[in-house]
CSV table of C-alpha atoms in Angstrom, one decimal:
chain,number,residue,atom,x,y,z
A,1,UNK,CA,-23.2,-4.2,-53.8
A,2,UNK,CA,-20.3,-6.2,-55.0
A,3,UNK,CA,-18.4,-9.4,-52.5
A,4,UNK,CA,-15.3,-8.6,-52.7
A,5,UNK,CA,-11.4,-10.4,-51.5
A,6,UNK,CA,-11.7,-8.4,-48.7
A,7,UNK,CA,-15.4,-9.7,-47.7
A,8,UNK,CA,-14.2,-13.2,-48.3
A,9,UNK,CA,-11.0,-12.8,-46.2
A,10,UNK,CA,-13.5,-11.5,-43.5
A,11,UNK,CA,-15.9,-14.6,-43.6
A,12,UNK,CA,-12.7,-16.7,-43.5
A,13,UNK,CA,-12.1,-14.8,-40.3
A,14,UNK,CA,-15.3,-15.6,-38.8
A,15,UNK,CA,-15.3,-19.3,-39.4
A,16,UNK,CA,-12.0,-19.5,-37.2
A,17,UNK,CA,-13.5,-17.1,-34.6
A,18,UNK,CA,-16.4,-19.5,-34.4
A,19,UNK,CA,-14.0,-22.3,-33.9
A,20,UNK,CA,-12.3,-20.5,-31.5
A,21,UNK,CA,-15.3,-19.3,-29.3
A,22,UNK,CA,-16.4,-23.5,-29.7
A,23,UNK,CA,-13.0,-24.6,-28.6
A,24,UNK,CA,-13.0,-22.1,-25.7
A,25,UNK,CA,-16.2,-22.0,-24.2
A,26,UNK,CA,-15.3,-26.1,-23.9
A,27,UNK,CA,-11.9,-25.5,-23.2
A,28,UNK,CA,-13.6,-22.8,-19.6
A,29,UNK,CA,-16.0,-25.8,-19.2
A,30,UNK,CA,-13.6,-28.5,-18.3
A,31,UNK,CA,-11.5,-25.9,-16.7
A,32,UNK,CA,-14.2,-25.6,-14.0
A,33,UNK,CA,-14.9,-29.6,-14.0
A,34,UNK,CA,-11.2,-30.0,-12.7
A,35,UNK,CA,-11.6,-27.3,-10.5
A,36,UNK,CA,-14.5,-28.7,-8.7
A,37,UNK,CA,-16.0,-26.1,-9.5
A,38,UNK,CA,-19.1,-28.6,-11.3
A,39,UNK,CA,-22.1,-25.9,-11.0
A,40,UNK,CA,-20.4,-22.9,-12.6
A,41,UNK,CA,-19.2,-26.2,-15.6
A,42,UNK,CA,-22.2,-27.0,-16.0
A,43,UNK,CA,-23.7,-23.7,-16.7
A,44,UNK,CA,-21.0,-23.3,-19.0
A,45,UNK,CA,-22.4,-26.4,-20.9
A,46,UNK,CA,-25.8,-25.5,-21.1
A,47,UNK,CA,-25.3,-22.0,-22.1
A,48,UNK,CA,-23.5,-23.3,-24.5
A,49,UNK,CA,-26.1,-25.5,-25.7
A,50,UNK,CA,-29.0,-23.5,-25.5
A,51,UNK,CA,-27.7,-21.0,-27.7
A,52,UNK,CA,-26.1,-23.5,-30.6
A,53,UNK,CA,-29.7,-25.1,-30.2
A,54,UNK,CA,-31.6,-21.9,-30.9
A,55,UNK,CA,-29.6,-21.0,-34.1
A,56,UNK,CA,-29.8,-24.3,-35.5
A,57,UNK,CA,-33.2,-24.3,-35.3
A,58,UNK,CA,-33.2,-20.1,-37.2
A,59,UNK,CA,-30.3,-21.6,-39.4
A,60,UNK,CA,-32.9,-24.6,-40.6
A,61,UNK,CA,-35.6,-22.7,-40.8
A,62,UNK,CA,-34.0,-20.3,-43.0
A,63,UNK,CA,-32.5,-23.2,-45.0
A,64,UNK,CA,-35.7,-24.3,-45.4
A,65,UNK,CA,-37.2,-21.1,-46.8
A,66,UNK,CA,-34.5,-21.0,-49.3
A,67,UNK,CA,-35.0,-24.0,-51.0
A,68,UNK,CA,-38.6,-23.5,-50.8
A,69,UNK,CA,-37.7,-20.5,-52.9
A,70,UNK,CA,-35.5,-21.9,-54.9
A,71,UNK,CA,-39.0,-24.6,-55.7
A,72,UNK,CA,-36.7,-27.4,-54.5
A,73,UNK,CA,-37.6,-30.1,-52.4
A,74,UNK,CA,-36.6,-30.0,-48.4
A,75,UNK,CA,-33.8,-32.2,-48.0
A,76,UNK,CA,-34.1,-34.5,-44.9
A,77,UNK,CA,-30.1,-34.2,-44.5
A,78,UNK,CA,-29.9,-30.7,-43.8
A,79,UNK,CA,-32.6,-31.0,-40.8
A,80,UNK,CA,-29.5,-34.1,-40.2
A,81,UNK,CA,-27.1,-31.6,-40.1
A,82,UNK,CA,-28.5,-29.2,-38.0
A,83,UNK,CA,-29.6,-31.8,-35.5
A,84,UNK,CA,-26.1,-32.5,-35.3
A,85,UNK,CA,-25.2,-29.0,-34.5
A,86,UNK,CA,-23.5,-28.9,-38.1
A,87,UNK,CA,-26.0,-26.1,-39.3
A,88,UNK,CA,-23.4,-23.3,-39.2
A,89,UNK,CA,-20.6,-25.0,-40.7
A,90,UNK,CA,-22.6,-26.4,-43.8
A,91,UNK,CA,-24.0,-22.4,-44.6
A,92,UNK,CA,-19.9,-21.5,-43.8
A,93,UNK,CA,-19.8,-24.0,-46.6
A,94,UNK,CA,-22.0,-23.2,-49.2
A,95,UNK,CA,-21.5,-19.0,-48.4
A,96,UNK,CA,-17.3,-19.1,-48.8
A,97,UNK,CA,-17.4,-22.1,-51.9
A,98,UNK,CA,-19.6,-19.6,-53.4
A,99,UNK,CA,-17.8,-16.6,-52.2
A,100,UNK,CA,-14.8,-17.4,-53.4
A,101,UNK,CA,-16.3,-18.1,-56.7
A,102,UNK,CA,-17.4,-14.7,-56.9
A,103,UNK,CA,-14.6,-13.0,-55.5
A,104,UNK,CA,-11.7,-14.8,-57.3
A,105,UNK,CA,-12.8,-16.9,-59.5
A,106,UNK,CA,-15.6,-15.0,-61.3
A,107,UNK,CA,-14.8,-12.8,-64.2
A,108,UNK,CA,-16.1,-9.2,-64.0
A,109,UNK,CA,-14.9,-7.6,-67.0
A,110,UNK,CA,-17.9,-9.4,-69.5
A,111,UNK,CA,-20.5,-7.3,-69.7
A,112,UNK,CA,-23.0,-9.8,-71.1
A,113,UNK,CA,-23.7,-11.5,-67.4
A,114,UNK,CA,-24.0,-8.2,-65.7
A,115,UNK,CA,-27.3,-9.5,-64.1
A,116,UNK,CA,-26.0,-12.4,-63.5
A,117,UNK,CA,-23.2,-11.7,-61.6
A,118,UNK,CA,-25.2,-9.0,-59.8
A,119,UNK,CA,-27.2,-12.1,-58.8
A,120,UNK,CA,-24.3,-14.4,-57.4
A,121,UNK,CA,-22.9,-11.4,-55.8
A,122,UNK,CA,-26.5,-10.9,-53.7
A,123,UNK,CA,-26.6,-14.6,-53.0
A,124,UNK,CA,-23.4,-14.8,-51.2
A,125,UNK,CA,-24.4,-11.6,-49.2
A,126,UNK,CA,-27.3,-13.0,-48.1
A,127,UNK,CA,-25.8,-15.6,-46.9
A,128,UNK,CA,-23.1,-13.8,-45.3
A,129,UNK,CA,-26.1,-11.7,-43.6
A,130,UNK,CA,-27.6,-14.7,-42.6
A,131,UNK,CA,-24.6,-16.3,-40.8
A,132,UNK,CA,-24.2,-12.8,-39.0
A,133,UNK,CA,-27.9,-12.8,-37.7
A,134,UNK,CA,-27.0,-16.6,-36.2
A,135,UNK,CA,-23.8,-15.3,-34.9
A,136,UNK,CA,-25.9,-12.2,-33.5
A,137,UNK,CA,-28.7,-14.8,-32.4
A,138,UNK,CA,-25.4,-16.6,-30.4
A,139,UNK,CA,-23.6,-13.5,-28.7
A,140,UNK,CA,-27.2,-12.9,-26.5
A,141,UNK,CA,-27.7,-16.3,-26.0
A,142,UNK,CA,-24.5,-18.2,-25.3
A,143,UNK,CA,-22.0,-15.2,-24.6
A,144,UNK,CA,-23.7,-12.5,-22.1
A,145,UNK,CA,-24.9,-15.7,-19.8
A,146,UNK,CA,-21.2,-17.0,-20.1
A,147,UNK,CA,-19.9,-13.0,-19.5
A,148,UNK,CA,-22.1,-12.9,-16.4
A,149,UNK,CA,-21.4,-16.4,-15.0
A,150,UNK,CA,-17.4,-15.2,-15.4
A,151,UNK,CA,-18.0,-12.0,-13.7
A,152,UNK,CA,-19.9,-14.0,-10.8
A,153,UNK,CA,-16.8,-16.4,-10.2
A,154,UNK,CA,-14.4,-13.3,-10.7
A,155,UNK,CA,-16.1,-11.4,-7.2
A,156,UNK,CA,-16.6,-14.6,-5.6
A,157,UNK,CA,-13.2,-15.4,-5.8
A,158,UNK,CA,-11.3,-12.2,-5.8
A,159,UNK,CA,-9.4,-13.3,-9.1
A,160,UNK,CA,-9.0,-14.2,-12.1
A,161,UNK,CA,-7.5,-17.3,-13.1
A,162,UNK,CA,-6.2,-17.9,-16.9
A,163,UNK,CA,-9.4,-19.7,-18.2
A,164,UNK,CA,-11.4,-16.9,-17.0
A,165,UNK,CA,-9.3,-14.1,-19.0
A,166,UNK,CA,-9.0,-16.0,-22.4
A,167,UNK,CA,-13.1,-16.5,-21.9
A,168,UNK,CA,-13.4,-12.7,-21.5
A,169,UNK,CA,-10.9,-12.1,-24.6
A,170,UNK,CA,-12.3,-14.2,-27.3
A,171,UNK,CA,-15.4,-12.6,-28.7
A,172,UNK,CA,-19.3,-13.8,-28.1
């Protein structure tokens, strides 16, 4: 299996997806702040939370295993990063530098470094299949709380106000 432009483009995509949801889900919180509406922002936060929590700890777990297979040592600033809730964007990182790498820069038509491009072309898809299991991991956790929570407000109120539909429209 080859990582093609196309599969870059696409993990381009999903970084400014994830930044999007981010932006949103904080955007919905302080929405319900001014509202007076502190329960249902609240909520908001801590769904938010739990599920960013739960795959940074997968994300540096998986980090972990990786250099452990790779036979180098664990470095202390990636269990930094993800403590910071910087887990995702440093593997969005390292899976489009070396994406792009592969899928522009890298040349395909020598023959002689057939297994090795077969090598940096499995690399960057598992990393790319690793950032989709997180982002898998996050939809559950964060997103079908957050879905439920909006439907709750939606009956209780008998509408919808803006925040409410731009929450339902941007993806988990």
């Amino acid at each position: 299996m080859r990582y093609t432009k196309l599969n870059f483009m696409m993990s381009v995509l999903g970084i400014v997806i994830y930044i999007t949801d981010l932006i949103v889900d904080i955007w919905v919180s302080v929405r319900f702040f001014r509202e007076g509406q502190y329960v249902f922002s609240v909520l908001t936060v801590s769904f938010m939370l739990f599920g960013t929590v739960v795959v940074q700890c997968f994300s540096y777990s998986w980090f972990k295993a990786d250099l452990k297979k790779a036979g180098q040592e664990g470095q202390h600033c990636f269990l930094l990063l993800h403590c910071l809730q910087g887990g995702i964007f440093t593997r969005y990182w390292f899976t489009l530098k070396k994406g792009y790498h592969v899928a522009f820069k890298y040349s395909s038509k020598t023959d002689n470094f057939i297994e090795e491009q077969t090598d940096l072309h499995k690399e960057v898809i598992d990393g790319v299949t690793d950032l989709s299991m997180l982002r898998l991991f996050e939809t559950y956790l964060e997103g079908c709380p957050q879905l439920v929570l909006q439907l709750y407000t939606l009956l209780e109120h008998g509408q919808a106000n803006f925040s409410q539909c731009k929450s339902f429209l941007t993806p988990c």
